[in-house]
C-alpha cells in the first residue's frame, strides 16, 4: 500500500492539475457502500416478511420433531433447534420492523398454514427416519444460504446492527446443520449394517 501511495503521489506531481484519479494494480477495490437514499427499505421489509414466514415454519417443524423425533437419539438436538428457532424468529421480526414491516396476526392465514403442515405430516407418515432428517437438513441449508446473503448485504449497507444480529442466527443454524448431518450419517450407517431378514433368513 505504501508503494501504491508513492506511485499516486509521483504521478500527481508529474501530471499536476489534471483532476484525474489514478488507480494502480496494487490497490484493492472495496465493495460499494449504499447511501441511505439508495436503500430500498420497502423491498427489504417485504423480503423479511417472507423470512418471518420461513422461520415460523422452521420453528413449527422443530417443535413437532422434538415431540416425535425421527430417532430417539435426535430428541435433544431437536429441542435445542426449536429453542434457537424461536430466538431466530424474534430476530428476523426485529430486523423486518426496523425496515418498515408492520407485524400482523392473521387468523385465516394461521389456519391455512396449520392445515398445510397437517398435510405435510400425512405425507411424511410413509417416510423413513433418515428421509425426515434429510428433509430437515435441506430446510436448514436454505436458511443458512438466506442468512449468509443478508449478513453480507447488511454489512455492505452499513447496517452493522442487523448484520451482527443475523450473524448470530447464521452461526447457530450452521451448528445445528452439522448436528443434523451427524445424525443422518448415523442413521444411514445403521441402516447399511442392519441385518436383512430376507437376505439372511434364519
PDB file of N, CA and C in Angstrom, residues 125-176:
ATOM      1  N   UNK A 125     -45.788 -39.728   6.793  1.00  0.00           N
ATOM      2  CA  UNK A 125     -46.059 -40.952   7.547  1.00  0.00           C
ATOM      3  C   UNK A 125     -45.372 -42.170   6.939  1.00  0.00           C
ATOM      4  N   UNK A 126     -45.201 -42.163   5.616  1.00  0.00           N
ATOM      5  CA  UNK A 126     -44.568 -43.310   4.979  1.00  0.00           C
ATOM      6  C   UNK A 126     -43.079 -43.148   4.779  1.00  0.00           C
ATOM      7  N   UNK A 127     -42.506 -42.036   5.245  1.00  0.00           N
ATOM      8  CA  UNK A 127     -41.082 -41.804   5.047  1.00  0.00           C
ATOM      9  C   UNK A 127     -40.273 -42.401   6.191  1.00  0.00           C
ATOM     10  N   UNK A 128     -39.010 -42.691   5.899  1.00  0.00           N
ATOM     11  CA  UNK A 128     -38.133 -43.281   6.907  1.00  0.00           C
ATOM     12  C   UNK A 128     -37.519 -42.187   7.771  1.00  0.00           C
ATOM     13  N   UNK A 129     -36.874 -42.607   8.849  1.00  0.00           N
ATOM     14  CA  UNK A 129     -36.253 -41.648   9.770  1.00  0.00           C
ATOM     15  C   UNK A 129     -35.189 -40.821   9.065  1.00  0.00           C
ATOM     16  N   UNK A 130     -34.333 -41.481   8.287  1.00  0.00           N
ATOM     17  CA  UNK A 130     -33.253 -40.731   7.646  1.00  0.00           C
ATOM     18  C   UNK A 130     -33.785 -39.808   6.555  1.00  0.00           C
ATOM     19  N   UNK A 131     -34.923 -40.146   5.938  1.00  0.00           N
ATOM     20  CA  UNK A 131     -35.521 -39.252   4.949  1.00  0.00           C
ATOM     21  C   UNK A 131     -36.052 -37.983   5.609  1.00  0.00           C
ATOM     22  N   UNK A 132     -36.606 -38.124   6.805  1.00  0.00           N
ATOM     23  CA  UNK A 132     -37.117 -36.948   7.516  1.00  0.00           C
ATOM     24  C   UNK A 132     -35.973 -36.036   7.958  1.00  0.00           C
ATOM     25  N   UNK A 133     -34.890 -36.638   8.416  1.00  0.00           N
ATOM     26  CA  UNK A 133     -33.730 -35.832   8.806  1.00  0.00           C
ATOM     27  C   UNK A 133     -33.136 -35.138   7.579  1.00  0.00           C
ATOM     28  N   UNK A 134     -33.089 -35.842   6.457  1.00  0.00           N
ATOM     29  CA  UNK A 134     -32.574 -35.250   5.221  1.00  0.00           C
ATOM     30  C   UNK A 134     -33.428 -34.057   4.802  1.00  0.00           C
ATOM     31  N   UNK A 135     -34.734 -34.184   4.969  1.00  0.00           N
ATOM     32  CA  UNK A 135     -35.645 -33.072   4.665  1.00  0.00           C
ATOM     33  C   UNK A 135     -35.319 -31.864   5.540  1.00  0.00           C
ATOM     34  N   UNK A 136     -35.073 -32.098   6.815  1.00  0.00           N
ATOM     35  CA  UNK A 136     -34.755 -31.008   7.735  1.00  0.00           C
ATOM     36  C   UNK A 136     -33.403 -30.380   7.404  1.00  0.00           C
ATOM     37  N   UNK A 137     -32.478 -31.190   6.912  1.00  0.00           N
ATOM     38  CA  UNK A 137     -31.173 -30.673   6.512  1.00  0.00           C
ATOM     39  C   UNK A 137     -31.299 -29.716   5.332  1.00  0.00           C
ATOM     40  N   UNK A 138     -32.155 -30.060   4.385  1.00  0.00           N
ATOM     41  CA  UNK A 138     -32.375 -29.186   3.224  1.00  0.00           C
ATOM     42  C   UNK A 138     -32.961 -27.847   3.671  1.00  0.00           C
ATOM     43  N   UNK A 139     -33.943 -27.909   4.568  1.00  0.00           N
ATOM     44  CA  UNK A 139     -34.560 -26.679   5.077  1.00  0.00           C
ATOM     45  C   UNK A 139     -33.539 -25.824   5.823  1.00  0.00           C
ATOM     46  N   UNK A 140     -32.680 -26.471   6.607  1.00  0.00           N
ATOM     47  CA  UNK A 140     -31.672 -25.733   7.364  1.00  0.00           C
ATOM     48  C   UNK A 140     -30.635 -25.124   6.426  1.00  0.00           C
ATOM     49  N   UNK A 141     -30.278 -25.853   5.373  1.00  0.00           N
ATOM     50  CA  UNK A 141     -29.321 -25.327   4.394  1.00  0.00           C
ATOM     51  C   UNK A 141     -29.880 -24.092   3.699  1.00  0.00           C
ATOM     52  N   UNK A 142     -31.164 -24.121   3.352  1.00  0.00           N
ATOM     53  CA  UNK A 142     -31.796 -22.958   2.726  1.00  0.00           C
ATOM     54  C   UNK A 142     -31.745 -21.748   3.653  1.00  0.00           C
ATOM     55  N   UNK A 143     -31.991 -21.983   4.943  1.00  0.00           N
ATOM     56  CA  UNK A 143     -31.937 -20.892   5.919  1.00  0.00           C
ATOM     57  C   UNK A 143     -30.526 -20.316   6.009  1.00  0.00           C
ATOM     58  N   UNK A 144     -29.526 -21.180   5.936  1.00  0.00           N
ATOM     59  CA  UNK A 144     -28.133 -20.735   6.003  1.00  0.00           C
ATOM     60  C   UNK A 144     -27.773 -19.887   4.792  1.00  0.00           C
ATOM     61  N   UNK A 145     -28.193 -20.322   3.602  1.00  0.00           N
ATOM     62  CA  UNK A 145     -27.915 -19.548   2.388  1.00  0.00           C
ATOM     63  C   UNK A 145     -28.558 -18.164   2.487  1.00  0.00           C
ATOM     64  N   UNK A 146     -29.785 -18.120   2.976  1.00  0.00           N
ATOM     65  CA  UNK A 146     -30.525 -16.860   3.106  1.00  0.00           C
ATOM     66  C   UNK A 146     -29.821 -15.926   4.086  1.00  0.00           C
ATOM     67  N   UNK A 147     -29.450 -16.470   5.238  1.00  0.00           N
ATOM     68  CA  UNK A 147     -28.776 -15.658   6.256  1.00  0.00           C
ATOM     69  C   UNK A 147     -27.426 -15.147   5.765  1.00  0.00           C
ATOM     70  N   UNK A 148     -26.682 -16.008   5.087  1.00  0.00           N
ATOM     71  CA  UNK A 148     -25.368 -15.618   4.579  1.00  0.00           C
ATOM     72  C   UNK A 148     -25.480 -14.422   3.647  1.00  0.00           C
ATOM     73  N   UNK A 149     -26.436 -14.484   2.727  1.00  0.00           N
ATOM     74  CA  UNK A 149     -26.625 -13.392   1.770  1.00  0.00           C
ATOM     75  C   UNK A 149     -27.009 -12.089   2.469  1.00  0.00           C
ATOM     76  N   UNK A 150     -27.862 -12.183   3.487  1.00  0.00           N
ATOM     77  CA  UNK A 150     -28.331 -10.971   4.157  1.00  0.00           C
ATOM     78  C   UNK A 150     -27.299 -10.394   5.115  1.00  0.00           C
ATOM     79  N   UNK A 151     -26.499 -11.235   5.743  1.00  0.00           N
ATOM     80  CA  UNK A 151     -25.419 -10.714   6.593  1.00  0.00           C
ATOM     81  C   UNK A 151     -24.470  -9.877   5.738  1.00  0.00           C
ATOM     82  N   UNK A 152     -24.097 -10.415   4.569  1.00  0.00           N
ATOM     83  CA  UNK A 152     -23.209  -9.685   3.665  1.00  0.00           C
ATOM     84  C   UNK A 152     -23.868  -8.401   3.167  1.00  0.00           C
ATOM     85  N   UNK A 153     -25.163  -8.489   2.850  1.00  0.00           N
ATOM     86  CA  UNK A 153     -25.892  -7.314   2.359  1.00  0.00           C
ATOM     87  C   UNK A 153     -25.929  -6.208   3.401  1.00  0.00           C
ATOM     88  N   UNK A 154     -26.253  -6.560   4.634  1.00  0.00           N
ATOM     89  CA  UNK A 154     -26.318  -5.543   5.686  1.00  0.00           C
ATOM     90  C   UNK A 154     -24.944  -4.935   5.963  1.00  0.00           C
ATOM     91  N   UNK A 155     -23.907  -5.740   5.845  1.00  0.00           N
ATOM     92  CA  UNK A 155     -22.555  -5.201   6.002  1.00  0.00           C
ATOM     93  C   UNK A 155     -22.268  -4.175   4.915  1.00  0.00           C
ATOM     94  N   UNK A 156     -22.649  -4.491   3.677  1.00  0.00           N
ATOM     95  CA  UNK A 156     -22.436  -3.571   2.564  1.00  0.00           C
ATOM     96  C   UNK A 156     -23.300  -2.319   2.678  1.00  0.00           C
ATOM     97  N   UNK A 157     -24.468  -2.458   3.312  1.00  0.00           N
ATOM     98  CA  UNK A 157     -25.352  -1.305   3.508  1.00  0.00           C
ATOM     99  C   UNK A 157     -24.908  -0.429   4.670  1.00  0.00           C
ATOM    100  N   UNK A 158     -23.972  -0.938   5.457  1.00  0.00           N
ATOM    101  CA  UNK A 158     -23.521  -0.191   6.621  1.00  0.00           C
ATOM    102  C   UNK A 158     -24.400  -0.384   7.840  1.00  0.00           C
ATOM    103  N   UNK A 159     -25.289  -1.388   7.792  1.00  0.00           N
ATOM    104  CA  UNK A 159     -26.173  -1.685   8.925  1.00  0.00           C
ATOM    105  C   UNK A 159     -25.507  -2.757   9.784  1.00  0.00           C
ATOM    106  N   UNK A 160     -24.596  -2.319  10.625  1.00  0.00           N
ATOM    107  CA  UNK A 160     -23.824  -3.257  11.442  1.00  0.00           C
ATOM    108  C   UNK A 160     -24.701  -3.991  12.444  1.00  0.00           C
ATOM    109  N   UNK A 161     -25.720  -3.315  12.952  1.00  0.00           N
ATOM    110  CA  UNK A 161     -26.581  -3.927  13.963  1.00  0.00           C
ATOM    111  C   UNK A 161     -27.340  -5.128  13.399  1.00  0.00           C
ATOM    112  N   UNK A 162     -27.974  -4.943  12.236  1.00  0.00           N
ATOM    113  CA  UNK A 162     -28.719  -6.047  11.620  1.00  0.00           C
ATOM    114  C   UNK A 162     -27.782  -7.170  11.202  1.00  0.00           C
ATOM    115  N   UNK A 163     -26.605  -6.809  10.685  1.00  0.00           N
ATOM    116  CA  UNK A 163     -25.630  -7.823  10.278  1.00  0.00           C
ATOM    117  C   UNK A 163     -25.184  -8.647  11.478  1.00  0.00           C
ATOM    118  N   UNK A 164     -24.943  -7.981  12.594  1.00  0.00           N
ATOM    119  CA  UNK A 164     -24.496  -8.673  13.810  1.00  0.00           C
ATOM    120  C   UNK A 164     -25.591  -9.591  14.356  1.00  0.00           C
ATOM    121  N   UNK A 165     -26.826  -9.101  14.367  1.00  0.00           N
ATOM    122  CA  UNK A 165     -27.937  -9.909  14.876  1.00  0.00           C
ATOM    123  C   UNK A 165     -28.156 -11.147  14.011  1.00  0.00           C
ATOM    124  N   UNK A 166     -28.101 -10.958  12.701  1.00  0.00           N
ATOM    125  CA  UNK A 166     -28.347 -12.081  11.801  1.00  0.00           C
ATOM    126  C   UNK A 166     -27.169 -13.050  11.780  1.00  0.00           C
ATOM    127  N   UNK A 167     -25.973 -12.558  12.083  1.00  0.00           N
ATOM    128  CA  UNK A 167     -24.804 -13.438  12.156  1.00  0.00           C
ATOM    129  C   UNK A 167     -24.963 -14.454  13.282  1.00  0.00           C
ATOM    130  N   UNK A 168     -25.647 -14.063  14.348  1.00  0.00           N
ATOM    131  CA  UNK A 168     -25.924 -14.995  15.451  1.00  0.00           C
ATOM    132  C   UNK A 168     -26.811 -16.132  14.956  1.00  0.00           C
ATOM    133  N   UNK A 169     -27.833 -15.772  14.185  1.00  0.00           N
ATOM    134  CA  UNK A 169     -28.726 -16.783  13.603  1.00  0.00           C
ATOM    135  C   UNK A 169     -27.933 -17.718  12.702  1.00  0.00           C
ATOM    136  N   UNK A 170     -27.079 -17.145  11.878  1.00  0.00           N
ATOM    137  CA  UNK A 170     -26.279 -17.934  10.942  1.00  0.00           C
ATOM    138  C   UNK A 170     -25.379 -18.924  11.671  1.00  0.00           C
ATOM    139  N   UNK A 171     -24.712 -18.466  12.712  1.00  0.00           N
ATOM    140  CA  UNK A 171     -23.799 -19.331  13.466  1.00  0.00           C
ATOM    141  C   UNK A 171     -24.535 -20.513  14.090  1.00  0.00           C
ATOM    142  N   UNK A 172     -25.696 -20.240  14.681  1.00  0.00           N
ATOM    143  CA  UNK A 172     -26.462 -21.318  15.315  1.00  0.00           C
ATOM    144  C   UNK A 172     -27.026 -22.279  14.273  1.00  0.00           C
ATOM    145  N   UNK A 173     -27.494 -21.749  13.150  1.00  0.00           N
ATOM    146  CA  UNK A 173     -28.015 -22.620  12.094  1.00  0.00           C
ATOM    147  C   UNK A 173     -26.924 -23.547  11.557  1.00  0.00           C
ATOM    148  N   UNK A 174     -25.724 -23.013  11.410  1.00  0.00           N
ATOM    149  CA  UNK A 174     -24.611 -23.835  10.920  1.00  0.00           C
ATOM    150  C   UNK A 174     -24.279 -24.953  11.907  1.00  0.00           C
ATOM    151  N   UNK A 175     -24.295 -24.639  13.188  1.00  0.00           N
ATOM    152  CA  UNK A 175     -24.015 -25.654  14.208  1.00  0.00           C
ATOM    153  C   UNK A 175     -25.092 -26.733  14.207  1.00  0.00           C
ATOM    154  N   UNK A 176     -26.345 -26.328  14.045  1.00  0.00           N
ATOM    155  CA  UNK A 176     -27.440 -27.302  14.035  1.00  0.00           C
ATOM    156  C   UNK A 176     -27.434 -28.143  12.761  1.00  0.00           C
TER     157      UNK A 176
END
